Short mmCIF file of C-alpha atoms and ligand atoms in Angstrom, two decimals:
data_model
loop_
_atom_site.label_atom_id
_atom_site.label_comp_id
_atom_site.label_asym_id
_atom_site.label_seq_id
_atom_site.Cartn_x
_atom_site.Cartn_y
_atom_site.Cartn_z
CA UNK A 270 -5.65 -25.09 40.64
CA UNK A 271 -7.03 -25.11 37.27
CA UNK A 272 -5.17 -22.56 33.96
CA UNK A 273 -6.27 -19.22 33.77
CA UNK A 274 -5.86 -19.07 30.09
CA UNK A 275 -9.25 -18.40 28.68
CA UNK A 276 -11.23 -21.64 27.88
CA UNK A 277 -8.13 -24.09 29.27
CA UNK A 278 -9.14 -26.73 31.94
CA UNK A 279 -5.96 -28.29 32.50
CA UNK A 280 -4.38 -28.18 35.29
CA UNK A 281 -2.06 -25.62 36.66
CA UNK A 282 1.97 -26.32 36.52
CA UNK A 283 2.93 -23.20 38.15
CA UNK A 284 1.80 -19.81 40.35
CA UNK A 285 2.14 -16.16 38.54
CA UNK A 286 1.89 -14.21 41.19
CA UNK A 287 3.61 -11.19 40.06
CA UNK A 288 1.09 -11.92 36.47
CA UNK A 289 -1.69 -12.72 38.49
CA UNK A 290 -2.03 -16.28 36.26
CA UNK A 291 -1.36 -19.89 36.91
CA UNK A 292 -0.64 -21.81 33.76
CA UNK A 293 -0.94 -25.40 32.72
CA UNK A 294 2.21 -27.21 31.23
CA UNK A 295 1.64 -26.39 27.75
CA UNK A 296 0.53 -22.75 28.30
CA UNK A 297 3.49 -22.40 30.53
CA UNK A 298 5.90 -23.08 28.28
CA UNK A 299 4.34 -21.50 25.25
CA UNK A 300 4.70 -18.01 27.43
CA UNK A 301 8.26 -18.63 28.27
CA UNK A 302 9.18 -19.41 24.65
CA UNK A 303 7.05 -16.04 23.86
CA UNK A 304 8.30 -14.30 26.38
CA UNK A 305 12.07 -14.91 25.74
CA UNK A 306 11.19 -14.60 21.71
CA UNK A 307 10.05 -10.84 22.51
CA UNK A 308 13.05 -10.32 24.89
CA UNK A 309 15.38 -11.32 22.35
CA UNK A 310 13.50 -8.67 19.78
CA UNK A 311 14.05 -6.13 21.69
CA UNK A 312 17.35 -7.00 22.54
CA UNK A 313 18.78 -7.00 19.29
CA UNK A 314 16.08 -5.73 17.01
CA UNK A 315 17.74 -6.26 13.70
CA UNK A 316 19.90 -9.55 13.77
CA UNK A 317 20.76 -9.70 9.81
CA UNK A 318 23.07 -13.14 10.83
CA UNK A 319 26.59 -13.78 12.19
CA UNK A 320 27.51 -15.49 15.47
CA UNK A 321 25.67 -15.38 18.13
CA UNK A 322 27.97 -16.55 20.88
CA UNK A 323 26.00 -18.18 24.21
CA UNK A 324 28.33 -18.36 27.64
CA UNK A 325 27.28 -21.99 28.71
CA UNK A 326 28.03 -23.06 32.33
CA UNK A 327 25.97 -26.82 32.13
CA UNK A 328 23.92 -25.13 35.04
CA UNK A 329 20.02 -24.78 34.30
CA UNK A 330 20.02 -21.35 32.86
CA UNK A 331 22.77 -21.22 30.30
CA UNK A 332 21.04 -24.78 29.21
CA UNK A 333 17.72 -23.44 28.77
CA UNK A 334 19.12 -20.22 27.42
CA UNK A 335 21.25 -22.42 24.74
CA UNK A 336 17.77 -24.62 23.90
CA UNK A 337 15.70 -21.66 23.40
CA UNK A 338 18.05 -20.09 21.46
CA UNK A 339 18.45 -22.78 19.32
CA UNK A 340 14.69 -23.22 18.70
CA UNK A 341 14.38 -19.50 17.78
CA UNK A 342 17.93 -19.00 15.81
CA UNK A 343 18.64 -22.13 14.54
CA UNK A 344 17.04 -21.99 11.10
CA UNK A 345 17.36 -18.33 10.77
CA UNK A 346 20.15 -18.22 7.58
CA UNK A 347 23.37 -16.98 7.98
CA UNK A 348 23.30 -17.36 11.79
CA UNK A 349 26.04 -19.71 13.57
CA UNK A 350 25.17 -20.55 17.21
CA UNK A 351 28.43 -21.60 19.19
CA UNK A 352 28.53 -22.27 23.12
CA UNK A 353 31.46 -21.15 24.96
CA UNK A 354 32.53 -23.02 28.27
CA UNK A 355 34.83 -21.61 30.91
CA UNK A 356 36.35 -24.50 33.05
CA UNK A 357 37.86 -21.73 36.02
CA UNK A 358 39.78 -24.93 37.46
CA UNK A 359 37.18 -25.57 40.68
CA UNK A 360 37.64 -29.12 41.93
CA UNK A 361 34.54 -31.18 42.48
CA UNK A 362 32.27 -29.06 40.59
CA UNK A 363 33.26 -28.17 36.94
CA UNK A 364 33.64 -31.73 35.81
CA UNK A 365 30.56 -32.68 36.38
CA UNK A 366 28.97 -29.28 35.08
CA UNK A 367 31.65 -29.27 31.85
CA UNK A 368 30.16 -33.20 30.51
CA UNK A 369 26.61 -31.84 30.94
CA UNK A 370 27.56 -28.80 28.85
CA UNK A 371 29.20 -31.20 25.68
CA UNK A 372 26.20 -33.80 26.05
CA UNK A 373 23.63 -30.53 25.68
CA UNK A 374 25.75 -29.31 22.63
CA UNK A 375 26.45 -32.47 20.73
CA UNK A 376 22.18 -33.10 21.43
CA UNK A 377 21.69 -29.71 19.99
CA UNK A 378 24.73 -29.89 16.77
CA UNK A 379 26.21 -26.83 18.63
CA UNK A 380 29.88 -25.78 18.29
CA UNK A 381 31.32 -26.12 21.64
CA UNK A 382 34.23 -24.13 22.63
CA UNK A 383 35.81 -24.78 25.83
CA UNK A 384 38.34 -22.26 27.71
CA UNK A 385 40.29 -22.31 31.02
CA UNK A 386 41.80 -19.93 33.76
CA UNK A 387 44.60 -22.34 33.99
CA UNK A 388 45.76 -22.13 29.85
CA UNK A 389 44.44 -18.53 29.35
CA UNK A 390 45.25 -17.23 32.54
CA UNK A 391 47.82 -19.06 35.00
CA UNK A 392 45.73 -19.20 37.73
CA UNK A 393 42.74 -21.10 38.77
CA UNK A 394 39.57 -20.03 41.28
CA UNK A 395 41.19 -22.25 44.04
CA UNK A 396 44.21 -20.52 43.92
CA UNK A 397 42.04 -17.21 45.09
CA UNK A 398 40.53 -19.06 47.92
CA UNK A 399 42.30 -17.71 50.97
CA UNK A 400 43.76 -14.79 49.01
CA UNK A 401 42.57 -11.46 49.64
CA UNK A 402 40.69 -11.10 46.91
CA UNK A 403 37.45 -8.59 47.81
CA UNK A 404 36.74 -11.54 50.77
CA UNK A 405 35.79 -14.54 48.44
CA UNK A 406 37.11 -16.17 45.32
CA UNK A 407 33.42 -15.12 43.69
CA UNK A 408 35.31 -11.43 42.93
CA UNK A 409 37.84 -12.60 41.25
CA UNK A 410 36.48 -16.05 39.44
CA UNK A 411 33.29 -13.49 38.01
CA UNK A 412 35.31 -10.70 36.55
CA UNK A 413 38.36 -13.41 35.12
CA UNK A 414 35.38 -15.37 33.47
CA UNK A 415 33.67 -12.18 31.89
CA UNK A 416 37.00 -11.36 30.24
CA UNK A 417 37.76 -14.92 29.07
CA UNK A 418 34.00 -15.04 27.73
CA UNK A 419 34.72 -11.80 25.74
CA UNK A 420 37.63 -13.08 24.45
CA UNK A 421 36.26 -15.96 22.97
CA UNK A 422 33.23 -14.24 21.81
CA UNK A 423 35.65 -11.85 19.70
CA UNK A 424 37.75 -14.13 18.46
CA UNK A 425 34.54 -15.86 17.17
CA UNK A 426 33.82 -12.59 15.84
CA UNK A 427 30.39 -12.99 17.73
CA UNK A 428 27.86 -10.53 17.35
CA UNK A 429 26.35 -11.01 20.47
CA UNK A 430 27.26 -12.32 23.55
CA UNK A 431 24.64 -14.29 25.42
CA UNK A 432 24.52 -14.72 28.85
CA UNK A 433 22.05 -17.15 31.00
CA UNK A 434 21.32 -14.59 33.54
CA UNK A 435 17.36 -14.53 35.15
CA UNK A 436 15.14 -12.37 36.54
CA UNK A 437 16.27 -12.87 39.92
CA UNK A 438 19.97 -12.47 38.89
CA UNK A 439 19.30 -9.11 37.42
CA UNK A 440 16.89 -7.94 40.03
CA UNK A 441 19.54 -8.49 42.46
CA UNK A 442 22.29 -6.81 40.60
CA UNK A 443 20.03 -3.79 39.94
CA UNK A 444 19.79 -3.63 43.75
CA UNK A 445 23.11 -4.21 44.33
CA UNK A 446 24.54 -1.33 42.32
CA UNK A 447 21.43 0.70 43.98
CA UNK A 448 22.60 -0.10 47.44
CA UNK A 449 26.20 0.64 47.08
CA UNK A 450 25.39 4.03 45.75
CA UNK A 451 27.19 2.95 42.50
CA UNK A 452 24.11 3.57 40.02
CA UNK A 453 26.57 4.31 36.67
CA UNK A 454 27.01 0.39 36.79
CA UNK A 455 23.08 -0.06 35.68
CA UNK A 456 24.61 0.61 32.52
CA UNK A 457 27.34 -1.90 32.59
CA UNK A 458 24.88 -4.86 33.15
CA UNK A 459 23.47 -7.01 30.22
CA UNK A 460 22.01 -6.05 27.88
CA UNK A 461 24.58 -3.70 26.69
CA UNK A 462 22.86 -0.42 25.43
CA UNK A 463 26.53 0.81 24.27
CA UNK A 464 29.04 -0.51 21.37
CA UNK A 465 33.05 -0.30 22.64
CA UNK A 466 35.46 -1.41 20.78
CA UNK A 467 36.89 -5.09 21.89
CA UNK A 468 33.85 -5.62 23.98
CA UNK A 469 31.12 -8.29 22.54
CA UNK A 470 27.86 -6.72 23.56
CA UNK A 471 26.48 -8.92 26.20
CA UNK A 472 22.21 -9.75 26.13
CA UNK A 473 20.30 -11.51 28.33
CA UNK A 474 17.64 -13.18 26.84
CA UNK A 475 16.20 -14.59 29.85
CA UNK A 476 15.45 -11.45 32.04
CA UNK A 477 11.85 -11.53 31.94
CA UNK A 478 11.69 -15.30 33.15
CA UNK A 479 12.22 -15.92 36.99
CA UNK A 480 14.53 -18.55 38.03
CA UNK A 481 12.48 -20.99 39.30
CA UNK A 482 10.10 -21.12 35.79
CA UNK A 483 13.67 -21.75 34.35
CA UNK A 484 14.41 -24.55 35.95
CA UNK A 485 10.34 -25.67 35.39
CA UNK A 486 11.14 -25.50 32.02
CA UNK A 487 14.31 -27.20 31.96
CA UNK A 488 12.58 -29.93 34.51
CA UNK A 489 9.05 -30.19 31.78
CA UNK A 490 11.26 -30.30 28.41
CA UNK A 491 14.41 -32.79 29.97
CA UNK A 492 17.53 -30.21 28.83
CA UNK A 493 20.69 -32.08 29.82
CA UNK A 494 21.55 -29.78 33.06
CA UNK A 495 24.11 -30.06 35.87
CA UNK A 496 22.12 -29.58 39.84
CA UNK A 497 25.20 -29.39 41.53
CA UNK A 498 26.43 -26.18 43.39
CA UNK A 499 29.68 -24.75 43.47
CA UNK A 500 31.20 -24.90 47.00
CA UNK A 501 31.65 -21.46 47.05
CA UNK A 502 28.59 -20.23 46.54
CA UNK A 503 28.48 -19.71 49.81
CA UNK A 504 30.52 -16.84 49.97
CA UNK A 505 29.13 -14.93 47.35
CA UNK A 506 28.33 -11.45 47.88
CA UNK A 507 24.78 -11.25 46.31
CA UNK A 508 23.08 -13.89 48.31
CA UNK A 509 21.78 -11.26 51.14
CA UNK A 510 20.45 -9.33 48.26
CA UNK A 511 18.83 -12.68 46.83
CA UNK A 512 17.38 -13.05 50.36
CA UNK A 513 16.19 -9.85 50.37
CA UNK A 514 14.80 -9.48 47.34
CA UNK A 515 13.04 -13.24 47.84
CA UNK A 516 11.23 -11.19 50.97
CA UNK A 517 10.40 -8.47 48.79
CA UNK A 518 8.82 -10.72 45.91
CA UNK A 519 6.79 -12.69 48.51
CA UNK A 520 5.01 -9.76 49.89
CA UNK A 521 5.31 -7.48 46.90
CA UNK A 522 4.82 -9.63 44.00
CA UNK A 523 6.27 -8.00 40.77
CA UNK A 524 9.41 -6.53 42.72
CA UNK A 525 11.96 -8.14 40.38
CA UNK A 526 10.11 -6.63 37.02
CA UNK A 527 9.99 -3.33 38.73
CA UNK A 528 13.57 -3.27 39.60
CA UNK A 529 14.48 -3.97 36.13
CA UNK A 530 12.13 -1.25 35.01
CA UNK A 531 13.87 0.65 37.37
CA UNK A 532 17.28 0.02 35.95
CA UNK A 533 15.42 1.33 32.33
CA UNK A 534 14.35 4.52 33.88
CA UNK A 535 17.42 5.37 35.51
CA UNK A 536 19.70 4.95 32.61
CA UNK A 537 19.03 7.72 30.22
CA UNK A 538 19.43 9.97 33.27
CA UNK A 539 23.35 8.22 33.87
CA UNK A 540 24.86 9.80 30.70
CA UNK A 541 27.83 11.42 31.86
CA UNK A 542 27.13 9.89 35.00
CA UNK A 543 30.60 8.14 36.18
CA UNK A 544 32.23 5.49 34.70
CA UNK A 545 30.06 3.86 32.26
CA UNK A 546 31.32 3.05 29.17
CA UNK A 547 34.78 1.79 29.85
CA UNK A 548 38.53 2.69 28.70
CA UNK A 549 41.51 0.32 27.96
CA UNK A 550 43.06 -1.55 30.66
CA UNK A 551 47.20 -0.44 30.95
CA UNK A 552 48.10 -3.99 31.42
CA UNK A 553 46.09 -5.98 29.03
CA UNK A 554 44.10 -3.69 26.76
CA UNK A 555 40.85 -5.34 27.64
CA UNK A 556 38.02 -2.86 28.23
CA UNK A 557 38.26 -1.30 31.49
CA UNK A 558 36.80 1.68 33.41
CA UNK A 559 39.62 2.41 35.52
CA UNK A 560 43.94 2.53 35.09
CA UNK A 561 43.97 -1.41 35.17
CA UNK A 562 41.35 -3.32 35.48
CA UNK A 563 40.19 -5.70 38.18
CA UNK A 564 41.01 -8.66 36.28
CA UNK A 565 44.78 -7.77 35.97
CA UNK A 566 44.25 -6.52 39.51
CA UNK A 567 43.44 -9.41 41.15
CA UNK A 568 45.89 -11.55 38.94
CA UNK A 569 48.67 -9.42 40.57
CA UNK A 570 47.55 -10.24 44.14
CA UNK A 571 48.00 -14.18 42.73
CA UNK A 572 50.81 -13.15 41.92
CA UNK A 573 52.22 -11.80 45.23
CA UNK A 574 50.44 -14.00 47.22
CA UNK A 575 52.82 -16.71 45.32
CA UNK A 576 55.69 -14.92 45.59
CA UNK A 577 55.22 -14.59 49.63
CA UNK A 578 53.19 -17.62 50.46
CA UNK A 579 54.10 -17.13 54.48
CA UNK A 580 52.66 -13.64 54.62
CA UNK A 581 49.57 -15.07 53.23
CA UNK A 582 49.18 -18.50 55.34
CA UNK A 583 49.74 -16.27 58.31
CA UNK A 584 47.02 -14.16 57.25
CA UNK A 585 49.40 -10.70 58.07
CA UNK A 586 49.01 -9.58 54.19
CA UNK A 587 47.02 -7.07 52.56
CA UNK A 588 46.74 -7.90 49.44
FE1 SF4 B 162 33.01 -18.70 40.72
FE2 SF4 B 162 31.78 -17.92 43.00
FE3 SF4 B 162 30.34 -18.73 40.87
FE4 SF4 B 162 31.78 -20.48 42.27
S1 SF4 B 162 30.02 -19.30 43.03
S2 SF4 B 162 31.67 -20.34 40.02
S3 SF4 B 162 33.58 -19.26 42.82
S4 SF4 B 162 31.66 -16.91 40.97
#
């Protein structure tokens, strides 16, 4: 298969179905550089400087996130990049994924800081394995690293928050909270549309780009990345909806840009709809949209599950 780009003979690096293209190496990653360029434009129309804080896992998103970031912000004047790492304490997998994320900052001269569930929060991921947490440590490692990743990003006094999430991740989200009947969260996804005090507003620069032309690009343009998986990944909730929506794409090309627009379409209609933009959690006065929030909610099951280790083992407890 040859380009499609207008007077290119090269030949092609990857299939557009859903664009109806196929582009050759260098017009490949010319579009994702536009593409995320534009996203990040309309994203944050006016960034005037401060820091721009980028959640950076080591995995193949956050690294090509934190590379294309750095090749569009890191001249601008009077804006400080700085790459925040959450180590959530799971054996076998965020060593590895930790080293890749300092080797990618020190190549780029990015400030790296690093934060952990065990210092910030007394607990680790592998102490919610086995606890009742929503059926799989995913519930609770997810919603403990989003409030650790706001907390550094406001300490940093970050403008922004950046996070590494994909077309497919947000396609599947926007059919999550579709499925579950729980539409008012469309507006608690990245990008943030809505300013709350204590929250960094979260953007996603890299939701028109599917994940596999992510990790192309990372693959074509050698960014430092960690392959391995987390061995619970498993268990996480969304992969039936990544299944599905992998169905979906194959016979409907254009499925995950038309759930996003979705998402857009819907969320003017959601004011006043439910919980949307959240209250103060009792416990720890992070931003929540209920009493306490699930963080401090699942930290208390920890807790209990500690404090009555036999209930747990014998698998009687509730939670
Ligand atoms: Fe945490 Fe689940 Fe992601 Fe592993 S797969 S890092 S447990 S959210």
């Amino acid at each position: 298969m040859r380009c499609s780009r207008g007077g290119c003979s090269e030949a092609a690096v990857v299939d557009q179905p859903y664009a109806g293209e196929h582009l050759c190496r260098s017009h490949f990653l010319a579009s994702v550089r536009e593409r995320v360029r534009r996203e990040l434009h309309r994203q944050v129309p006016r960034l005037r400087g401060g820091v721009m804080a980028v959640a950076l896992s080591g995995g193949k998103d956050s690294a090509t996130l934190l590379s294309l970031l750095q090749e569009l912000l890191g001249d601008r004047r009077g804006v400080r990049l700085v790459a925040i790492t959450i180590d959530e304490g799971i054996s076998g997998y965020r060593g590895g994924t930790l080293e890749k994320a300092r080797d990618l900052c020190e190549r780029l001269g990015v400030e790296h800081v690093v934060r952990s569930f065990r210092e910030e929060l007394g607990t680790t991921t592998e102490e919610a394995v086995g606890v009742p947490t929503d059926g799989s440590p995913c519930a609770a490692c997810g919603v403990w690293r989003r409030v650790l990743l706001n907390r550094a990003a406001r300490e940093l006094q970050a403008v922004r928050l950046a996070l590494g999430f994909n077309l497919d991740d947000l396609a599947q989200t926007v059919l999550m909270n579709l499925v579950r009947g729980e539409p008012h969260r469309l507006r608690q996804m990245a990008p943030h549309r809505f300013h709350h005090p204590g929250l960094v507003p979260r953007i996603a620069p890299l939701a028109p780009i599917p994940e596999r032309e992510v990790y192309l690009y990372a693959a074509l343009t050698e960014i430092p990345f960690d392959h391995s998986r987390c061995p619970h990944a498993d268990r996480a909730g969304r992969n039936l909806f990544r299944d599905v929506l992998w169905r979906l794409e194959d016979g409907l090309p254009g499925t995950r840009h038309a759930l996003l627009r979705t998402r857009e379409r819907i969320l003017p209609l959601l004011d006043g709809a439910g919980p949307g933009v959240p209250g103060i959690c009792l416990e720890c006065g992070e931003a929540s949209s209920g009493g306490i929030c699930r963080p401090c909610t699942y930290l208390r099951v920890i807790r209990h599950a500690r404090e009555n280790p036999f209930v747990f083992a014998t698998g009687s407890g509730a939670g």
